[in-house]
PDB file of C-alpha atoms in Angstrom:
ATOM      1  CA  UNK B   1       0.000   0.000   0.000  1.00 68.00           C
ATOM      2  CA  UNK B   2       1.285   3.461  -0.938  1.00 82.00           C
ATOM      3  CA  UNK B   3       2.475   5.588   1.964  1.00 90.00           C
ATOM      4  CA  UNK B   4       0.306   8.713   2.151  1.00 94.00           C
ATOM      5  CA  UNK B   5       3.256  10.583   3.683  1.00 92.00           C
ATOM      6  CA  UNK B   6       5.545   9.753   0.751  1.00 95.00           C
ATOM      7  CA  UNK B   7       6.744  12.711  -1.334  1.00 96.00           C
ATOM      8  CA  UNK B   8       5.662  13.920  -4.761  1.00 98.00           C
ATOM      9  CA  UNK B   9       8.309  13.569  -7.459  1.00 98.00           C
ATOM     10  CA  UNK B  10       8.660  16.567  -9.787  1.00 98.00           C
ATOM     11  CA  UNK B  11      11.071  16.740 -12.708  1.00 98.00           C
ATOM     12  CA  UNK B  12      12.056  19.125 -15.458  1.00 95.00           C
ATOM     13  CA  UNK B  13      14.834  19.631 -17.970  1.00 91.00           C
ATOM     14  CA  UNK B  14      16.231  22.330 -15.701  1.00 88.00           C
ATOM     15  CA  UNK B  15      14.800  25.127 -13.572  1.00 91.00           C
ATOM     16  CA  UNK B  16      11.492  25.844 -15.323  1.00 91.00           C
ATOM     17  CA  UNK B  17       9.704  23.125 -13.379  1.00 94.00           C
ATOM     18  CA  UNK B  18      10.311  25.129 -10.233  1.00 95.00           C
ATOM     19  CA  UNK B  19       7.241  27.160 -11.229  1.00 95.00           C
ATOM     20  CA  UNK B  20       5.232  23.933 -10.917  1.00 97.00           C
ATOM     21  CA  UNK B  21       6.910  23.013  -7.623  1.00 96.00           C
ATOM     22  CA  UNK B  22       6.111  26.477  -6.296  1.00 95.00           C
ATOM     23  CA  UNK B  23       2.427  26.055  -7.166  1.00 96.00           C
ATOM     24  CA  UNK B  24       2.340  22.644  -5.479  1.00 97.00           C
ATOM     25  CA  UNK B  25       3.906  24.139  -2.354  1.00 94.00           C
ATOM     26  CA  UNK B  26       1.270  26.871  -2.362  1.00 94.00           C
ATOM     27  CA  UNK B  27      -1.806  24.808  -3.238  1.00 96.00           C
ATOM     28  CA  UNK B  28      -0.935  21.566  -1.411  1.00 96.00           C
ATOM     29  CA  UNK B  29       1.280  22.821   1.443  1.00 93.00           C
ATOM     30  CA  UNK B  30       1.307  19.556   3.402  1.00 94.00           C
ATOM     31  CA  UNK B  31       2.919  17.578   0.606  1.00 95.00           C
ATOM     32  CA  UNK B  32       6.614  16.729   0.538  1.00 94.00           C
ATOM     33  CA  UNK B  33       8.477  17.194  -2.761  1.00 96.00           C
ATOM     34  CA  UNK B  34      11.520  15.617  -4.379  1.00 97.00           C
ATOM     35  CA  UNK B  35      12.556  17.768  -7.350  1.00 97.00           C
ATOM     36  CA  UNK B  36      14.993  16.792 -10.082  1.00 98.00           C
ATOM     37  CA  UNK B  37      16.315  19.289 -12.634  1.00 96.00           C
ATOM     38  CA  UNK B  38      18.293  17.862 -15.547  1.00 96.00           C
ATOM     39  CA  UNK B  39      20.629  20.850 -15.668  1.00 93.00           C
ATOM     40  CA  UNK B  40      23.424  18.934 -17.423  1.00 94.00           C
ATOM     41  CA  UNK B  41      21.250  18.170 -20.455  1.00 93.00           C
ATOM     42  CA  UNK B  42      18.992  21.211 -20.685  1.00 87.00           C
ATOM     43  CA  UNK B  43      17.286  22.211 -22.980  1.00 85.00           C
ATOM     44  CA  UNK B  44      14.980  19.385 -24.018  1.00 88.00           C
ATOM     45  CA  UNK B  45      13.140  21.464 -26.596  1.00 84.00           C
ATOM     46  CA  UNK B  46      15.610  20.825 -29.421  1.00 85.00           C
ATOM     47  CA  UNK B  47      16.104  17.097 -28.781  1.00 91.00           C
ATOM     48  CA  UNK B  48      14.443  14.083 -30.393  1.00 92.00           C
ATOM     49  CA  UNK B  49      11.513  12.153 -28.952  1.00 93.00           C
ATOM     50  CA  UNK B  50      13.761   9.133 -28.405  1.00 95.00           C
ATOM     51  CA  UNK B  51      16.322  11.137 -26.444  1.00 96.00           C
ATOM     52  CA  UNK B  52      13.720  12.881 -24.310  1.00 95.00           C
ATOM     53  CA  UNK B  53      12.018   9.568 -23.535  1.00 96.00           C
ATOM     54  CA  UNK B  54      15.364   8.037 -22.550  1.00 96.00           C
ATOM     55  CA  UNK B  55      16.170  10.953 -20.242  1.00 97.00           C
ATOM     56  CA  UNK B  56      12.693  10.901 -18.725  1.00 97.00           C
ATOM     57  CA  UNK B  57      12.914   7.168 -18.000  1.00 97.00           C
ATOM     58  CA  UNK B  58      16.178   7.674 -16.147  1.00 97.00           C
ATOM     59  CA  UNK B  59      14.665  10.447 -14.064  1.00 98.00           C
ATOM     60  CA  UNK B  60      11.533   8.462 -13.234  1.00 97.00           C
ATOM     61  CA  UNK B  61      13.706   5.576 -12.101  1.00 97.00           C
ATOM     62  CA  UNK B  62      15.642   7.909  -9.817  1.00 98.00           C
ATOM     63  CA  UNK B  63      12.440   9.357  -8.368  1.00 98.00           C
ATOM     64  CA  UNK B  64      11.172   5.868  -7.664  1.00 96.00           C
ATOM     65  CA  UNK B  65      14.271   5.226  -5.547  1.00 96.00           C
ATOM     66  CA  UNK B  66      13.045   8.160  -3.451  1.00 96.00           C
ATOM     67  CA  UNK B  67       9.776   6.254  -2.805  1.00 96.00           C
ATOM     68  CA  UNK B  68       7.566   8.936  -4.344  1.00 98.00           C
ATOM     69  CA  UNK B  69       3.800   8.353  -4.431  1.00 98.00           C
ATOM     70  CA  UNK B  70       3.167  10.322  -7.633  1.00 98.00           C
ATOM     71  CA  UNK B  71       5.258  11.975 -10.340  1.00 98.00           C
ATOM     72  CA  UNK B  72       4.748  15.289 -12.105  1.00 98.00           C
ATOM     73  CA  UNK B  73       6.462  15.770 -15.461  1.00 97.00           C
ATOM     74  CA  UNK B  74       6.889  19.523 -14.992  1.00 97.00           C
ATOM     75  CA  UNK B  75       8.206  19.945 -18.521  1.00 94.00           C
ATOM     76  CA  UNK B  76       6.015  20.480 -21.572  1.00 92.00           C
ATOM     77  CA  UNK B  77       8.460  18.749 -23.902  1.00 91.00           C
ATOM     78  CA  UNK B  78       8.713  15.645 -21.685  1.00 94.00           C
ATOM     79  CA  UNK B  79       4.929  15.691 -21.216  1.00 93.00           C
ATOM     80  CA  UNK B  80       4.478  15.798 -24.993  1.00 91.00           C
ATOM     81  CA  UNK B  81       7.054  13.190 -26.012  1.00 93.00           C
ATOM     82  CA  UNK B  82       7.492  10.766 -23.106  1.00 95.00           C
ATOM     83  CA  UNK B  83       4.633  10.841 -20.608  1.00 95.00           C
ATOM     84  CA  UNK B  84       2.107   8.536 -22.309  1.00 93.00           C
ATOM     85  CA  UNK B  85       4.716   5.846 -22.932  1.00 95.00           C
ATOM     86  CA  UNK B  86       6.246   5.932 -19.449  1.00 96.00           C
ATOM     87  CA  UNK B  87       2.841   6.067 -17.752  1.00 94.00           C
ATOM     88  CA  UNK B  88       2.160   2.605 -19.166  1.00 93.00           C
ATOM     89  CA  UNK B  89       5.382   1.283 -17.656  1.00 93.00           C
ATOM     90  CA  UNK B  90       5.055   2.313 -14.026  1.00 94.00           C
ATOM     91  CA  UNK B  91       2.618   1.535 -11.240  1.00 93.00           C
ATOM     92  CA  UNK B  92       2.424   4.974  -9.651  1.00 94.00           C
ATOM     93  CA  UNK B  93       0.275   7.854 -10.936  1.00 96.00           C
ATOM     94  CA  UNK B  94       1.894  10.386 -13.268  1.00 97.00           C
ATOM     95  CA  UNK B  95       0.669  13.744 -14.463  1.00 97.00           C
ATOM     96  CA  UNK B  96       2.020  16.177 -17.046  1.00 97.00           C
ATOM     97  CA  UNK B  97       1.502  19.870 -17.632  1.00 96.00           C
ATOM     98  CA  UNK B  98      -0.131  19.767 -21.068  1.00 96.00           C
ATOM     99  CA  UNK B  99      -3.632  18.450 -20.369  1.00 95.00           C
ATOM    100  CA  UNK B 100      -4.290  20.761 -17.396  1.00 96.00           C
ATOM    101  CA  UNK B 101      -3.259  23.718 -19.564  1.00 96.00           C
ATOM    102  CA  UNK B 102      -5.538  22.598 -22.398  1.00 97.00           C
ATOM    103  CA  UNK B 103      -8.557  22.320 -20.112  1.00 96.00           C
ATOM    104  CA  UNK B 104      -7.959  25.798 -18.709  1.00 97.00           C
ATOM    105  CA  UNK B 105      -7.510  27.313 -22.188  1.00 97.00           C
ATOM    106  CA  UNK B 106     -10.778  25.861 -23.468  1.00 97.00           C
ATOM    107  CA  UNK B 107     -12.570  27.145 -20.409  1.00 97.00           C
ATOM    108  CA  UNK B 108     -11.093  30.633 -20.848  1.00 97.00           C
ATOM    109  CA  UNK B 109     -11.512  31.237 -24.578  1.00 97.00           C
ATOM    110  CA  UNK B 110     -14.477  33.237 -25.855  1.00 96.00           C
ATOM    111  CA  UNK B 111     -13.832  33.263 -29.602  1.00 96.00           C
ATOM    112  CA  UNK B 112     -12.209  29.830 -29.894  1.00 96.00           C
ATOM    113  CA  UNK B 113      -8.876  31.267 -31.072  1.00 97.00           C
ATOM    114  CA  UNK B 114      -6.121  29.902 -28.855  1.00 98.00           C
ATOM    115  CA  UNK B 115      -2.395  30.540 -29.113  1.00 98.00           C
ATOM    116  CA  UNK B 116       0.282  28.263 -27.693  1.00 98.00           C
ATOM    117  CA  UNK B 117       3.897  29.292 -27.155  1.00 97.00           C
ATOM    118  CA  UNK B 118       6.582  26.794 -26.233  1.00 95.00           C
ATOM    119  CA  UNK B 119       9.910  25.238 -27.139  1.00 91.00           C
ATOM    120  CA  UNK B 120      10.590  24.007 -30.655  1.00 91.00           C
ATOM    121  CA  UNK B 121      10.010  20.425 -29.488  1.00 89.00           C
ATOM    122  CA  UNK B 122       6.664  21.123 -27.841  1.00 91.00           C
ATOM    123  CA  UNK B 123       5.339  23.095 -30.806  1.00 94.00           C
ATOM    124  CA  UNK B 124       6.616  20.533 -33.339  1.00 92.00           C
ATOM    125  CA  UNK B 125       4.942  17.707 -31.410  1.00 92.00           C
ATOM    126  CA  UNK B 126       1.538  19.373 -31.973  1.00 94.00           C
ATOM    127  CA  UNK B 127       0.457  17.909 -28.647  1.00 93.00           C
ATOM    128  CA  UNK B 128      -1.531  20.996 -27.681  1.00 95.00           C
ATOM    129  CA  UNK B 129      -3.563  21.141 -30.926  1.00 96.00           C
ATOM    130  CA  UNK B 130      -4.174  17.399 -30.636  1.00 95.00           C
ATOM    131  CA  UNK B 131      -5.626  17.601 -27.133  1.00 95.00           C
ATOM    132  CA  UNK B 132      -7.530  20.817 -27.816  1.00 96.00           C
ATOM    133  CA  UNK B 133      -9.159  19.376 -30.956  1.00 96.00           C
ATOM    134  CA  UNK B 134     -10.114  16.216 -29.063  1.00 95.00           C
ATOM    135  CA  UNK B 135     -12.012  18.342 -26.543  1.00 96.00           C
ATOM    136  CA  UNK B 136     -13.298  21.004 -28.938  1.00 96.00           C
ATOM    137  CA  UNK B 137     -13.056  20.268 -32.683  1.00 96.00           C
ATOM    138  CA  UNK B 138     -14.159  23.820 -33.513  1.00 96.00           C
ATOM    139  CA  UNK B 139     -11.260  25.508 -31.732  1.00 96.00           C
ATOM    140  CA  UNK B 140      -8.636  27.325 -33.804  1.00 96.00           C
ATOM    141  CA  UNK B 141      -5.096  26.791 -32.487  1.00 97.00           C
ATOM    142  CA  UNK B 142      -1.904  28.570 -33.495  1.00 97.00           C
ATOM    143  CA  UNK B 143       1.456  27.477 -32.117  1.00 97.00           C
ATOM    144  CA  UNK B 144       4.593  29.586 -31.957  1.00 97.00           C
ATOM    145  CA  UNK B 145       8.040  28.372 -30.918  1.00 96.00           C
ATOM    146  CA  UNK B 146       9.885  30.856 -28.705  1.00 96.00           C
ATOM    147  CA  UNK B 147      13.275  29.168 -28.136  1.00 92.00           C
ATOM    148  CA  UNK B 148      15.099  32.219 -26.804  1.00 94.00           C
ATOM    149  CA  UNK B 149      12.726  32.622 -23.854  1.00 94.00           C
ATOM    150  CA  UNK B 150      14.334  29.728 -21.942  1.00 89.00           C
ATOM    151  CA  UNK B 151      17.923  31.057 -21.958  1.00 89.00           C
ATOM    152  CA  UNK B 152      16.655  34.573 -21.190  1.00 92.00           C
ATOM    153  CA  UNK B 153      14.804  33.243 -18.151  1.00 90.00           C
ATOM    154  CA  UNK B 154      17.737  31.129 -16.999  1.00 84.00           C
ATOM    155  CA  UNK B 155      20.025  34.170 -17.238  1.00 86.00           C
ATOM    156  CA  UNK B 156      17.638  36.039 -14.951  1.00 86.00           C
ATOM    157  CA  UNK B 157      16.625  38.573 -17.632  1.00 90.00           C
ATOM    158  CA  UNK B 158      12.966  38.542 -16.590  1.00 92.00           C
ATOM    159  CA  UNK B 159      12.505  42.301 -16.819  1.00 91.00           C
ATOM    160  CA  UNK B 160      14.998  43.438 -19.397  1.00 94.00           C
ATOM    161  CA  UNK B 161      14.753  45.413 -22.660  1.00 96.00           C
ATOM    162  CA  UNK B 162      16.240  42.449 -24.541  1.00 96.00           C
ATOM    163  CA  UNK B 163      13.438  40.166 -23.327  1.00 97.00           C
ATOM    164  CA  UNK B 164      10.859  42.846 -24.177  1.00 97.00           C
ATOM    165  CA  UNK B 165      12.159  43.088 -27.747  1.00 97.00           C
ATOM    166  CA  UNK B 166      12.335  39.317 -28.292  1.00 97.00           C
ATOM    167  CA  UNK B 167       8.790  38.950 -26.934  1.00 97.00           C
ATOM    168  CA  UNK B 168       7.467  41.595 -29.328  1.00 97.00           C
ATOM    169  CA  UNK B 169       9.063  39.801 -32.272  1.00 97.00           C
ATOM    170  CA  UNK B 170       7.831  36.355 -31.296  1.00 97.00           C
ATOM    171  CA  UNK B 171       4.291  37.368 -30.378  1.00 97.00           C
ATOM    172  CA  UNK B 172       3.483  39.818 -33.191  1.00 95.00           C
ATOM    173  CA  UNK B 173       1.865  37.187 -35.410  1.00 93.00           C
ATOM    174  CA  UNK B 174      -0.342  35.955 -32.559  1.00 95.00           C
ATOM    175  CA  UNK B 175      -1.639  39.482 -32.010  1.00 92.00           C
ATOM    176  CA  UNK B 176      -2.439  39.810 -35.718  1.00 91.00           C
ATOM    177  CA  UNK B 177      -4.725  36.753 -35.742  1.00 94.00           C
ATOM    178  CA  UNK B 178      -6.850  37.965 -32.815  1.00 92.00           C
ATOM    179  CA  UNK B 179      -6.354  35.149 -30.310  1.00 96.00           C
ATOM    180  CA  UNK B 180      -8.084  35.728 -26.980  1.00 97.00           C
ATOM    181  CA  UNK B 181      -6.243  33.030 -24.993  1.00 98.00           C
ATOM    182  CA  UNK B 182      -2.547  32.212 -24.847  1.00 98.00           C
ATOM    183  CA  UNK B 183      -1.118  29.073 -23.254  1.00 98.00           C
ATOM    184  CA  UNK B 184       2.331  29.497 -21.709  1.00 97.00           C
ATOM    185  CA  UNK B 185       3.431  26.101 -22.996  1.00 96.00           C
ATOM    186  CA  UNK B 186       6.800  25.991 -21.234  1.00 94.00           C
ATOM    187  CA  UNK B 187       7.265  26.041 -17.474  1.00 92.00           C
ATOM    188  CA  UNK B 188       9.907  28.766 -17.814  1.00 92.00           C
ATOM    189  CA  UNK B 189       7.446  31.196 -19.336  1.00 95.00           C
ATOM    190  CA  UNK B 190       5.421  32.127 -16.217  1.00 94.00           C
ATOM    191  CA  UNK B 191       8.590  33.846 -14.986  1.00 94.00           C
ATOM    192  CA  UNK B 192       8.220  36.379 -17.823  1.00 96.00           C
ATOM    193  CA  UNK B 193       4.434  36.438 -17.671  1.00 96.00           C
ATOM    194  CA  UNK B 194       4.452  40.186 -17.005  1.00 96.00           C
ATOM    195  CA  UNK B 195       6.381  40.846 -20.230  1.00 97.00           C
ATOM    196  CA  UNK B 196       4.213  38.504 -22.292  1.00 98.00           C
ATOM    197  CA  UNK B 197       1.035  40.037 -20.879  1.00 97.00           C
ATOM    198  CA  UNK B 198       2.254  43.543 -21.653  1.00 96.00           C
ATOM    199  CA  UNK B 199       2.926  42.600 -25.277  1.00 97.00           C
ATOM    200  CA  UNK B 200      -0.335  40.674 -25.796  1.00 97.00           C
ATOM    201  CA  UNK B 201      -2.572  43.228 -24.085  1.00 96.00           C
ATOM    202  CA  UNK B 202      -5.349  42.989 -21.526  1.00 94.00           C
ATOM    203  CA  UNK B 203      -7.782  41.314 -23.924  1.00 95.00           C
ATOM    204  CA  UNK B 204      -5.762  38.076 -23.993  1.00 97.00           C
ATOM    205  CA  UNK B 205      -6.033  35.585 -21.135  1.00 98.00           C
ATOM    206  CA  UNK B 206      -2.720  33.985 -20.240  1.00 98.00           C
ATOM    207  CA  UNK B 207      -3.010  30.351 -19.149  1.00 98.00           C
ATOM    208  CA  UNK B 208      -0.351  29.123 -16.740  1.00 96.00           C
ATOM    209  CA  UNK B 209      -0.207  25.292 -16.896  1.00 95.00           C
ATOM    210  CA  UNK B 210       1.924  25.247 -13.725  1.00 95.00           C
ATOM    211  CA  UNK B 211      -1.001  26.579 -11.704  1.00 95.00           C
ATOM    212  CA  UNK B 212      -3.472  24.242 -13.411  1.00 95.00           C
ATOM    213  CA  UNK B 213      -1.200  21.212 -12.935  1.00 97.00           C
ATOM    214  CA  UNK B 214      -0.988  21.763  -9.173  1.00 97.00           C
ATOM    215  CA  UNK B 215      -4.796  21.931  -9.031  1.00 96.00           C
ATOM    216  CA  UNK B 216      -5.144  18.703 -11.004  1.00 97.00           C
ATOM    217  CA  UNK B 217      -2.488  16.974  -8.893  1.00 98.00           C
ATOM    218  CA  UNK B 218      -4.400  17.842  -5.729  1.00 97.00           C
ATOM    219  CA  UNK B 219      -7.557  16.320  -7.172  1.00 97.00           C
ATOM    220  CA  UNK B 220      -5.685  13.203  -8.342  1.00 97.00           C
ATOM    221  CA  UNK B 221      -4.237  12.658  -4.859  1.00 97.00           C
ATOM    222  CA  UNK B 222      -7.660  13.143  -3.294  1.00 96.00           C
ATOM    223  CA  UNK B 223      -9.244  10.583  -5.635  1.00 96.00           C
ATOM    224  CA  UNK B 224      -6.510   8.046  -4.865  1.00 95.00           C
ATOM    225  CA  UNK B 225      -6.712   8.621  -1.120  1.00 95.00           C
ATOM    226  CA  UNK B 226      -3.126   9.921  -1.151  1.00 96.00           C
ATOM    227  CA  UNK B 227      -3.646  13.544  -0.107  1.00 96.00           C
ATOM    228  CA  UNK B 228      -1.544  14.258   2.973  1.00 93.00           C
ATOM    229  CA  UNK B 229      -3.641  15.904   5.669  1.00 86.00           C
ATOM    230  CA  UNK B 230      -0.959  16.071   8.355  1.00 83.00           C
ATOM    231  CA  UNK B 231       0.518  19.547   8.674  1.00 82.00           C
ATOM    232  CA  UNK B 232       4.214  19.931   8.073  1.00 73.00           C
ATOM    233  CA  UNK B 233       6.418  20.128  11.136  1.00 69.00           C
ATOM    234  CA  UNK B 234       9.906  21.518  11.623  1.00 57.00           C
ATOM    235  CA  UNK B 235      12.432  18.900  10.561  1.00 58.00           C
ATOM    236  CA  UNK B 236      10.019  17.064   8.246  1.00 63.00           C
ATOM    237  CA  UNK B 237      12.478  17.390   5.354  1.00 80.00           C
ATOM    238  CA  UNK B 238       9.706  18.753   3.158  1.00 89.00           C
ATOM    239  CA  UNK B 239      11.628  19.725   0.034  1.00 93.00           C
ATOM    240  CA  UNK B 240      14.616  17.983  -1.531  1.00 94.00           C
ATOM    241  CA  UNK B 241      16.328  19.164  -4.695  1.00 95.00           C
ATOM    242  CA  UNK B 242      18.578  17.199  -7.043  1.00 97.00           C
ATOM    243  CA  UNK B 243      20.277  18.193 -10.284  1.00 97.00           C
ATOM    244  CA  UNK B 244      22.566  16.617 -12.855  1.00 97.00           C
ATOM    245  CA  UNK B 245      24.992  19.582 -12.874  1.00 95.00           C
ATOM    246  CA  UNK B 246      25.691  23.082 -11.488  1.00 91.00           C
ATOM    247  CA  UNK B 247      24.033  22.640  -8.103  1.00 93.00           C
ATOM    248  CA  UNK B 248      25.143  26.000  -6.724  1.00 92.00           C
ATOM    249  CA  UNK B 249      23.774  27.940  -9.685  1.00 90.00           C
ATOM    250  CA  UNK B 250      20.534  25.958  -9.425  1.00 91.00           C
ATOM    251  CA  UNK B 251      20.229  26.715  -5.715  1.00 90.00           C
ATOM    252  CA  UNK B 252      20.631  30.440  -6.290  1.00 89.00           C
ATOM    253  CA  UNK B 253      18.040  30.429  -9.064  1.00 88.00           C
ATOM    254  CA  UNK B 254      15.624  28.299  -7.031  1.00 90.00           C
ATOM    255  CA  UNK B 255      15.820  30.674  -4.094  1.00 89.00           C
ATOM    256  CA  UNK B 256      14.978  33.599  -6.377  1.00 86.00           C
ATOM    257  CA  UNK B 257      11.780  31.811  -7.446  1.00 86.00           C
ATOM    258  CA  UNK B 258      10.545  29.864  -4.448  1.00 86.00           C
ATOM    259  CA  UNK B 259      11.921  31.920  -1.551  1.00 72.00           C
ATOM    260  CA  UNK B 260      11.644  29.033   0.938  1.00 70.00           C
ATOM    261  CA  UNK B 261      15.304  29.222   1.877  1.00 69.00           C
ATOM    262  CA  UNK B 262      16.618  26.295  -0.151  1.00 74.00           C
ATOM    263  CA  UNK B 263      19.799  25.270   1.620  1.00 71.00           C
ATOM    264  CA  UNK B 264      21.136  22.669  -0.781  1.00 84.00           C
ATOM    265  CA  UNK B 265      20.754  20.937  -4.104  1.00 92.00           C
ATOM    266  CA  UNK B 266      22.552  17.637  -4.571  1.00 95.00           C
ATOM    267  CA  UNK B 267      24.244  16.696  -7.824  1.00 96.00           C
ATOM    268  CA  UNK B 268      23.699  13.095  -8.935  1.00 96.00           C
ATOM    269  CA  UNK B 269      24.771  10.996 -11.910  1.00 96.00           C
ATOM    270  CA  UNK B 270      21.373  10.531 -13.517  1.00 97.00           C
ATOM    271  CA  UNK B 271      22.748   8.297 -16.273  1.00 94.00           C
ATOM    272  CA  UNK B 272      23.406   5.502 -13.800  1.00 94.00           C
ATOM    273  CA  UNK B 273      19.612   5.022 -13.681  1.00 93.00           C
ATOM    274  CA  UNK B 274      19.757   3.472 -17.129  1.00 80.00           C
ATOM    275  CA  UNK B 275      18.594   0.014 -18.201  1.00 63.00           C
ATOM    276  CA  UNK B 276      20.603  -1.985 -15.661  1.00 44.00           C
ATOM    277  CA  UNK B 277      18.817  -0.515 -12.645  1.00 43.00           C
ATOM    278  CA  UNK B 278      16.074  -2.717 -11.221  1.00 44.00           C
ATOM    279  CA  UNK B 279      13.485  -0.643  -9.356  1.00 45.00           C
ATOM    280  CA  UNK B 280      10.309  -1.724  -7.649  1.00 45.00           C
ATOM    281  CA  UNK B 281       7.289  -0.353  -9.495  1.00 49.00           C
ATOM    282  CA  UNK B 282       8.451  -0.957 -13.078  1.00 46.00           C
ATOM    283  CA  UNK B 283       6.226  -3.262 -15.021  1.00 46.00           C
ATOM    284  CA  UNK B 284       8.897  -3.911 -17.614  1.00 42.00           C
ATOM    285  CA  UNK B 285      12.644  -4.387 -17.474  1.00 38.00           C
ATOM    286  CA  UNK B 286      14.649  -2.643 -20.180  1.00 35.00           C
TER     287      UNK B 286
END
């Protein structure tokens, strides 16, 4: 039987998934979190489906060694390319960031014209149009890759003239086609939400999948009887952070986002969680 006090596993290609972790901390404050950021291999957006699936499998295996009770793929590219396949291979619940964002966008739109911005991989996968059309065949979806947003965010240029100019260039075509809803289809993008909102104007609703994912995770845990009711106590070791490289840089960035006083981030060799590792919870051995 799954331990209700076990942590939630959250992973991303780097630091963007911290926006999801932050929402989980806010919306489900009693839950423990084990976060993994694949900082050695970021970005995922320009990599193949096979590579992203391989990386995601390694990370899921690591999170299972931490005895997590659920896993959040806090990365749009991993959610698009790897989640469905890996979900079929493990015995614990998994959730991505794409479907929660789609549901929120369809609820928000008034004219049925929805824009999606994301990495090259997420946009090329057409995962957002696929899910949106499944739920509303009449919706009109336009995707736009914004690859420079990720490095701008990771360099801390959230409010900078360079970011303003890049945003205007990327988003101009979405303004021209009169969308009324825009999905921030990369977990880095909420960190420059103010800039994006300024460019798009007040008439466009910005959908933050990080917020929606935390809401859906809470409901999933409640349905499964896994929602932790016990309040956190001092010394509960609530939040643990792991990376594949540059732990000090990650810690500094994480503290600028979460502001919970993150004291450490441990660097691990994620590639050792390759095929040879046997972990309880896998239905198949690779």
